[in-house]
Short mmCIF file of C-alpha atoms in Angstrom, two decimals:
data_model
loop_
_atom_site.label_atom_id
_atom_site.label_comp_id
_atom_site.label_asym_id
_atom_site.label_seq_id
_atom_site.Cartn_x
_atom_site.Cartn_y
_atom_site.Cartn_z
CA ASP A 1 164.09 -44.38 83.82
CA ALA A 2 167.88 -44.14 84.07
CA GLY A 3 168.03 -40.45 83.20
CA VAL A 4 170.68 -38.91 81.01
CA ILE A 5 173.91 -40.89 81.05
CA GLN A 6 177.26 -39.33 80.31
CA SER A 7 180.66 -40.92 79.96
CA PRO A 8 183.31 -40.65 81.04
CA ARG A 9 182.61 -38.79 84.29
CA HIS A 10 186.18 -37.55 84.43
CA GLU A 11 188.71 -37.14 81.65
CA VAL A 12 192.29 -35.96 81.93
CA THR A 13 194.22 -35.51 78.73
CA GLU A 14 197.16 -33.65 77.35
CA MET A 15 197.03 -30.65 75.11
CA GLY A 16 196.71 -31.60 71.47
CA GLN A 17 194.92 -34.88 72.09
CA GLU A 18 191.47 -35.71 70.77
CA VAL A 19 188.72 -35.93 73.37
CA THR A 20 185.33 -37.55 72.86
CA LEU A 21 182.50 -37.08 75.34
CA ARG A 22 179.46 -39.30 75.16
CA CYS A 23 175.81 -38.91 76.05
CA LYS A 24 172.87 -41.25 76.14
CA PRO A 25 169.66 -39.24 76.42
CA ILE A 26 166.42 -40.27 78.04
CA SER A 27 164.39 -42.58 75.86
CA GLY A 28 161.62 -40.76 74.03
CA HIS A 29 163.19 -37.34 74.53
CA ASP A 30 163.79 -35.96 71.05
CA TYR A 31 165.81 -32.89 72.01
CA LEU A 32 169.41 -33.13 73.14
CA PHE A 33 171.56 -30.26 74.39
CA TRP A 34 175.27 -29.90 75.11
CA TYR A 35 176.42 -27.31 77.66
CA ARG A 36 179.78 -26.25 79.02
CA GLN A 37 180.27 -24.94 82.55
CA THR A 38 183.29 -22.92 83.63
CA MET A 39 183.95 -20.58 86.51
CA MET A 40 184.59 -17.68 84.15
CA ARG A 41 181.68 -18.09 81.76
CA GLY A 42 179.14 -20.06 83.75
CA LEU A 43 176.79 -22.38 81.85
CA GLU A 44 176.82 -21.99 78.07
CA LEU A 45 174.71 -23.79 75.50
CA LEU A 46 177.03 -25.20 72.85
CA ILE A 47 174.67 -26.98 70.48
CA TYR A 48 171.32 -28.72 70.43
CA PHE A 49 169.66 -31.38 68.32
CA ASN A 50 166.06 -32.22 67.48
CA ASN A 51 165.35 -35.70 66.15
CA ASN A 52 169.10 -36.21 65.73
CA VAL A 53 169.47 -33.10 63.53
CA PRO A 54 171.60 -30.17 64.74
CA ILE A 55 169.34 -27.14 65.11
CA ASP A 56 171.61 -24.48 66.55
CA ASP A 57 175.37 -24.75 66.89
CA SER A 58 176.02 -21.05 67.37
CA GLY A 59 177.45 -21.70 70.81
CA MET A 60 180.20 -24.00 69.59
CA PRO A 61 183.35 -22.03 70.38
CA GLU A 62 185.63 -23.08 67.53
CA ASP A 63 186.06 -25.49 64.69
CA ARG A 64 187.96 -27.71 67.08
CA PHE A 65 184.57 -28.63 68.56
CA SER A 66 182.16 -30.91 66.78
CA ALA A 67 179.04 -32.79 67.84
CA LYS A 68 177.11 -35.63 66.29
CA MET A 69 173.95 -37.53 67.02
CA PRO A 70 173.94 -40.66 64.84
CA ASN A 71 170.76 -41.99 66.44
CA ALA A 72 168.17 -41.15 69.05
CA SER A 73 170.05 -42.84 71.84
CA PHE A 74 173.59 -41.53 71.43
CA SER A 75 175.46 -38.29 70.94
CA THR A 76 179.12 -37.29 71.02
CA LEU A 77 180.96 -34.05 71.55
CA LYS A 78 184.49 -34.11 70.18
CA ILE A 79 187.35 -31.70 70.72
CA GLN A 80 190.30 -32.03 68.37
CA PRO A 81 192.87 -30.87 69.21
CA SER A 82 192.19 -30.11 72.85
CA GLU A 83 193.64 -27.09 74.64
CA PRO A 84 193.94 -26.25 78.35
CA ARG A 85 191.22 -23.60 78.03
CA ASP A 86 188.79 -26.35 77.11
CA SER A 87 188.96 -27.60 80.70
CA ALA A 88 185.40 -27.46 82.01
CA VAL A 89 182.43 -29.57 82.98
CA TYR A 90 180.39 -30.60 79.96
CA PHE A 91 176.72 -31.41 80.45
CA CYS A 92 174.28 -33.17 78.23
CA ALA A 93 170.55 -32.53 78.71
CA ALA A 94 167.36 -33.99 77.23
CA GLY A 95 164.00 -32.46 76.42
CA THR A 96 160.80 -33.32 74.57
CA SER A 97 158.88 -31.65 71.75
CA GLY A 98 155.94 -30.87 73.94
CA ASN A 99 158.10 -29.48 76.70
CA THR A 100 161.41 -28.42 75.22
CA ASP A 101 162.01 -25.77 77.79
CA THR A 102 162.18 -28.29 80.60
CA GLN A 103 165.53 -29.98 80.31
CA TYR A 104 166.86 -32.91 82.27
CA PHE A 105 170.59 -32.84 82.84
CA GLY A 106 173.13 -35.61 83.03
CA PRO A 107 175.81 -35.70 85.74
CA GLY A 108 178.41 -34.08 83.51
CA THR A 109 181.92 -34.91 82.34
CA ARG A 110 184.74 -33.05 84.04
CA LEU A 111 187.45 -32.48 81.44
CA THR A 112 190.95 -31.43 82.37
CA VAL A 113 193.40 -30.63 79.59
CA LEU A 114 196.98 -30.39 80.79
CA ALA B 1 170.78 -8.50 74.66
CA GLN B 2 168.92 -11.27 76.43
CA SER B 3 170.36 -11.97 79.84
CA VAL B 4 169.71 -13.42 83.27
CA THR B 5 171.30 -11.85 86.33
CA GLN B 6 171.73 -13.32 89.76
CA PRO B 7 173.12 -10.47 91.85
CA ASP B 8 174.30 -12.60 94.76
CA ILE B 9 177.29 -14.84 94.13
CA HIS B 10 177.27 -16.37 97.60
CA ILE B 11 174.69 -16.37 100.40
CA THR B 12 174.96 -17.86 103.87
CA VAL B 13 171.88 -18.52 105.99
CA SER B 14 171.32 -20.32 109.26
CA GLU B 15 169.46 -23.59 109.25
CA GLY B 16 165.79 -22.94 109.84
CA ALA B 17 165.97 -19.38 108.55
CA SER B 18 164.10 -18.20 105.48
CA LEU B 19 165.79 -17.84 102.12
CA GLU B 20 165.36 -15.63 99.09
CA LEU B 21 167.58 -15.87 96.03
CA ARG B 22 167.28 -13.09 93.50
CA CYS B 23 166.97 -13.37 89.74
CA ASN B 24 166.37 -10.69 87.14
CA TYR B 25 165.94 -11.17 83.42
CA SER B 26 166.24 -8.93 80.44
CA TYR B 27 164.16 -9.96 77.44
CA GLY B 28 161.92 -8.31 74.88
CA ALA B 29 158.95 -10.35 76.07
CA THR B 30 158.34 -12.47 79.13
CA PRO B 31 160.35 -15.63 78.71
CA TYR B 32 159.82 -18.99 80.31
CA LEU B 33 161.65 -18.96 83.65
CA PHE B 34 163.31 -21.73 85.63
CA TRP B 35 165.25 -22.44 88.77
CA TYR B 36 167.73 -25.29 88.88
CA VAL B 37 169.84 -26.61 91.75
CA GLN B 38 173.27 -28.18 91.42
CA SER B 39 174.83 -30.16 94.24
CA PRO B 40 178.62 -30.59 94.20
CA GLY B 41 179.72 -32.96 91.45
CA GLN B 42 176.19 -33.38 90.18
CA GLY B 43 174.15 -32.25 87.23
CA LEU B 44 171.39 -29.70 87.42
CA GLN B 45 168.01 -30.60 88.84
CA LEU B 46 164.89 -28.63 87.96
CA LEU B 47 163.26 -27.06 91.04
CA LEU B 48 160.40 -25.22 89.36
CA LYS B 49 159.34 -23.37 86.25
CA TYR B 50 157.04 -20.56 85.20
CA PHE B 51 155.34 -20.44 81.83
CA SER B 52 152.21 -18.39 82.44
CA GLY B 53 149.26 -18.02 84.81
CA ASP B 54 149.64 -17.89 88.56
CA THR B 55 152.71 -15.83 89.36
CA LEU B 56 153.53 -17.84 92.48
CA VAL B 57 154.98 -21.18 91.47
CA GLN B 58 155.51 -24.14 93.76
CA GLY B 59 158.40 -26.49 93.21
CA ILE B 60 160.08 -29.49 94.73
CA LYS B 61 161.84 -29.59 98.10
CA GLY B 62 159.61 -26.87 99.53
CA PHE B 63 160.79 -24.13 97.18
CA GLU B 64 158.61 -21.52 95.56
CA ALA B 65 159.25 -18.61 93.23
CA GLU B 66 157.32 -15.48 92.40
CA PHE B 67 157.26 -13.90 88.98
CA LYS B 68 157.00 -10.10 89.02
CA ARG B 69 156.67 -8.64 85.57
CA SER B 70 157.04 -5.05 86.75
CA GLN B 71 160.42 -5.87 88.26
CA SER B 72 161.52 -8.42 85.65
CA SER B 73 162.24 -10.71 88.56
CA PHE B 74 161.76 -14.35 89.43
CA ASN B 75 163.03 -14.76 92.98
CA LEU B 76 163.31 -18.13 94.67
CA ARG B 77 162.16 -18.57 98.26
CA LYS B 78 162.03 -21.15 100.98
CA PRO B 79 160.52 -20.49 104.40
CA SER B 80 162.88 -22.73 106.38
CA VAL B 81 166.25 -23.85 105.05
CA HIS B 82 167.70 -27.28 105.76
CA TRP B 83 171.40 -28.12 105.78
CA SER B 84 170.82 -30.31 102.72
CA ASP B 85 169.80 -27.23 100.73
CA ALA B 86 173.44 -26.12 100.55
CA ALA B 87 174.18 -26.11 96.81
CA GLU B 88 174.45 -23.81 93.84
CA TYR B 89 171.25 -22.38 92.42
CA PHE B 90 170.79 -21.27 88.86
CA CYS B 91 168.07 -19.13 87.40
CA ALA B 92 167.44 -19.63 83.68
CA ALA B 93 165.24 -18.20 80.97
CA ALA B 94 164.10 -19.36 77.57
CA PRO B 95 162.48 -17.08 75.00
CA TYR B 96 158.93 -18.08 74.19
CA ASN B 97 158.75 -20.74 71.52
CA GLN B 98 162.50 -21.04 71.02
CA GLY B 99 162.66 -24.37 72.68
CA GLY B 100 166.05 -25.19 73.99
CA LYS B 101 167.85 -21.88 74.12
CA LEU B 102 168.15 -21.67 77.86
CA ILE B 103 170.21 -18.76 79.14
CA PHE B 104 171.54 -19.21 82.65
CA GLY B 105 172.47 -16.76 85.34
CA GLN B 106 175.90 -17.02 86.92
CA GLY B 107 174.55 -18.93 89.89
CA THR B 108 174.25 -18.29 93.61
CA GLU B 109 176.10 -20.54 96.01
CA LEU B 110 174.14 -21.21 99.17
CA SER B 111 175.87 -22.14 102.42
CA VAL B 112 173.85 -23.23 105.45
CA LYS B 113 175.14 -22.63 108.99
CA PRO B 114 174.14 -25.11 111.68
#
């Protein structure tokens, strides 16, 4: 089992550019979560999906953020346009219906917006 | 409001010494409780979890945690710390049957002196 895969691992972009972060969850895990980690705010849940359907997006900070899960093996988190305050580490995590509270995290994408 | 508090931002212990990291939660009912560890540049790894039953929970890497309802606490312990335990430790809670809505504490950074 390869675990949760995220790409890219590091992203540096300029303010105003579109950024797309990608996640491949663990096969058979039907829950997918996106988190953001910053020094100021710690770890925050942004959005999560069950069976590819968004269940709770109340943590998405602004309309500039959007997330999709077109199929069970792929999800994206998009920021358009990006701003310096979006600089953070973004984690994707996977869980299962029988055990949703145990989440397995990917290595994260470190985003820097200049 | 639901919250998880880790009172200690940074702790330093000597290798071989015992360790206790504190965690307090504030919820209407006892939530599910977790401890995760994050090594530099890595994602979060689950150390242990408490759902119900025995209040002393054993985890990986020699860690254990004790749930104390009267104190709303879920402190993490290890009898003898190894240099490789240096990392950041996160306590998290999830309300019962709201799979996925993990709320994290701010984290405690552990340094280990030789």
